Coordinates of C-alpha atoms in Angstrom, one line a residue:
X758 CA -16.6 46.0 -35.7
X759 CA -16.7 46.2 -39.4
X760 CA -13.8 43.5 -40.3
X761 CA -15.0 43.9 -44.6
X762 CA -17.2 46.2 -46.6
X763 CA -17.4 46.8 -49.9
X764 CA -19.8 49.2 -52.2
X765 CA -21.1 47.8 -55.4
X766 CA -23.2 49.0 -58.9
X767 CA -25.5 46.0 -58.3
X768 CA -28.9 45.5 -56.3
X769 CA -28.5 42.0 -56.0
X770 CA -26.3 41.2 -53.1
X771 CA -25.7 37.9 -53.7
X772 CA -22.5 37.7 -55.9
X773 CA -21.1 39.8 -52.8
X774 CA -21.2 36.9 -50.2
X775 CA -18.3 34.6 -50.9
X776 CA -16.0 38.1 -52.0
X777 CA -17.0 39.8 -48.6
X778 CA -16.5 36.2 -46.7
X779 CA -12.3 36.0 -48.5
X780 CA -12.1 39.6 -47.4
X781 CA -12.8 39.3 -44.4
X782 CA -10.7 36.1 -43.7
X783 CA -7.8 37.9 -45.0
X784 CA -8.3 40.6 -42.5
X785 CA -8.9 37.8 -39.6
X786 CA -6.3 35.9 -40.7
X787 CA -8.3 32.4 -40.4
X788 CA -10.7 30.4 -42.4
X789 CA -14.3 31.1 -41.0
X790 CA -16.4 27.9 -39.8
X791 CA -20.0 29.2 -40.5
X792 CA -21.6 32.5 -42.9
X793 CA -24.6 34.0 -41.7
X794 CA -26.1 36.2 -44.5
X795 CA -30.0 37.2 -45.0
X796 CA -31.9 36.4 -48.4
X797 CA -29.7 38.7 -50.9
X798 CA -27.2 36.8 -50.5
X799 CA -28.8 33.0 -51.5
X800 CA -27.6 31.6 -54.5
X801 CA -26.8 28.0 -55.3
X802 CA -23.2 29.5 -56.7
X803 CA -22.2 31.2 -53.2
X804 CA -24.0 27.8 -51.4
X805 CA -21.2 25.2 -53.8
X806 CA -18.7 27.6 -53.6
X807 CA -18.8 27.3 -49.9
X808 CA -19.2 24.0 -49.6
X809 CA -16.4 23.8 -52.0
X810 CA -14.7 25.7 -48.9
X811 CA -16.0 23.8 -46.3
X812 CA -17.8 26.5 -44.8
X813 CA -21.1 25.8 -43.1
X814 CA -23.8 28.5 -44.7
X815 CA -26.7 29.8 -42.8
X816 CA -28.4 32.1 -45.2
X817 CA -31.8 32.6 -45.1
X818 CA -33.8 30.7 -48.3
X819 CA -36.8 33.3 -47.9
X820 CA -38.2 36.1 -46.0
X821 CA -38.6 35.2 -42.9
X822 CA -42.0 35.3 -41.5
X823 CA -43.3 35.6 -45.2
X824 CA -45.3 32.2 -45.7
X825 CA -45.3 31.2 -49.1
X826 CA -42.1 33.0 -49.9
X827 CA -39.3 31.0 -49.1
X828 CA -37.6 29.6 -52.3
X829 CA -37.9 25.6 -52.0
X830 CA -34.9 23.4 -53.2
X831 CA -35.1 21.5 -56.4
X832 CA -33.2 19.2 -58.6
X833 CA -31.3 21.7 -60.0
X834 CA -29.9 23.4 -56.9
X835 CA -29.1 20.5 -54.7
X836 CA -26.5 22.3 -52.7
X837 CA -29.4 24.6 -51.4
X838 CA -31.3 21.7 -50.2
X839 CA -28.5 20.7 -48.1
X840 CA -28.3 24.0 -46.6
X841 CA -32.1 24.7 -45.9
X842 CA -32.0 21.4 -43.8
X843 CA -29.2 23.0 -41.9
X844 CA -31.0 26.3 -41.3
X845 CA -33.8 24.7 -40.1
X846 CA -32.0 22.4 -37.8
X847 CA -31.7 23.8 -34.1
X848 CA -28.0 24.2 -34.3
X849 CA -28.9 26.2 -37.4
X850 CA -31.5 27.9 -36.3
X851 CA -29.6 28.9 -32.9
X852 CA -26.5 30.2 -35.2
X853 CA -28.9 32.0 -37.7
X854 CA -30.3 34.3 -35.0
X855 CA -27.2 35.5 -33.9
X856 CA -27.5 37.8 -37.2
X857 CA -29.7 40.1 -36.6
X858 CA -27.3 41.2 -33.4
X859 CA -24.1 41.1 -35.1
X860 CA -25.1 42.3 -38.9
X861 CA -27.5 44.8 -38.5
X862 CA -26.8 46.8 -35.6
X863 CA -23.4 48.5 -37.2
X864 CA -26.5 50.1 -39.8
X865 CA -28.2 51.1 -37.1
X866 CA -25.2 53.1 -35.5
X867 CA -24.2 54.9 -38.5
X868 CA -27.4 56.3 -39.4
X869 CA -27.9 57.0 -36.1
X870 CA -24.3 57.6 -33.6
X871 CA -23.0 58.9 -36.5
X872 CA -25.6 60.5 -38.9
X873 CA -24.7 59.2 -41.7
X874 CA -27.9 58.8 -44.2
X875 CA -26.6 59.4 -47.5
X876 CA -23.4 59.8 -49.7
X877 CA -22.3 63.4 -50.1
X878 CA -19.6 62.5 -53.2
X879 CA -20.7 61.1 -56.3
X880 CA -19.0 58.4 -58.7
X881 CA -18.1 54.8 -57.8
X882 CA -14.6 55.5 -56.5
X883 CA -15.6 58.4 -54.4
X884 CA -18.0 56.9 -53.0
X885 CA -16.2 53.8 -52.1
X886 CA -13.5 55.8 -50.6
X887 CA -16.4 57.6 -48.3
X888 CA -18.1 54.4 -46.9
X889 CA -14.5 53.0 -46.4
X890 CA -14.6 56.6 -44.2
X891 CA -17.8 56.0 -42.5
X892 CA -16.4 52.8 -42.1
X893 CA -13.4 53.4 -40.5
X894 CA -15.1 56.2 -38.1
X895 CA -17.4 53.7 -36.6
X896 CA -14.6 50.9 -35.8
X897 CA -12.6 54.3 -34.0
X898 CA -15.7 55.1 -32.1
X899 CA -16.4 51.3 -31.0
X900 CA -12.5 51.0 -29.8
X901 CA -12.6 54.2 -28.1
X902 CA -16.0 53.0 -26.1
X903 CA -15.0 49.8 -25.8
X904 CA -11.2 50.2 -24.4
X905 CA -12.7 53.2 -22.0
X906 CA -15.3 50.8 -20.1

């Protein structure tokens, strides 16, 4: 289910993190423990911010499987080094690939289940109200297949 989505004029993901994170605790209705966000999303802003929150973050410092890519922590992010250590602890480690299951595959259905591969309005409005759309089809479909098993 799709609990938070959002379309933005930006390729850089990460000032989306903590914003899709507070919308999608208001939709739960409860303070999330943990984050699980790829590489777009790193940035030593979202990792204090979250601390701040006393949320655990497991976002990914690199690419994975791309050696000599990973972005190492420094002196001036400390709150990253805390949170690589994290994500490479087991605990982290066991919580971080629990992503790939739960993040991507929603992609995978709309392109696929329900065709959707590209944006038929144009302007940022219009085409926020069509992924909110796309959005909303797939969280039908998913109720409808999972209430029918």
């Amino acid at each position: 289910m799709i609990v938070a989505n959002d379309v933005v004029q930006d390729a850089a993901d990460n000032a989306c993190l903590v914003p899709m994170m507070e919308a999608a605790q208001a939709q739960g209705g409860e303070k999330p423990e943990r984050v699980l966000a790829d590489a777009g999303y790193r940035s030593e802003e979202n990792f204090r911010k979250l601390a701040e929150k006393k949320i655990t973050a497991y976002v990914a410092l690199g690419r994975e499987g791309k050696r000599g890519k990973n972005i190492l922590p420094s002196a001036e992010n400390r709150t990253r080094k805390r949170w690589s250590s994290e994500l490479r602890s087991e605990e982290g480690q066991r919580w971080y690939r629990q992503r790939k299951w739960l993040a991507e595959p929603p992609f995978g259905w709309i392109k696929h289940v329900l065709g959707f591969r590209r944006f038929s309005l144009r302007g940022h409005q219009k085409v926020k109200a069509e992924w909110q759309l796309v959005c909303a089809a797939l969280n039908l479909k998913r109720i409808a297949v999972l209430t029918s098993a």
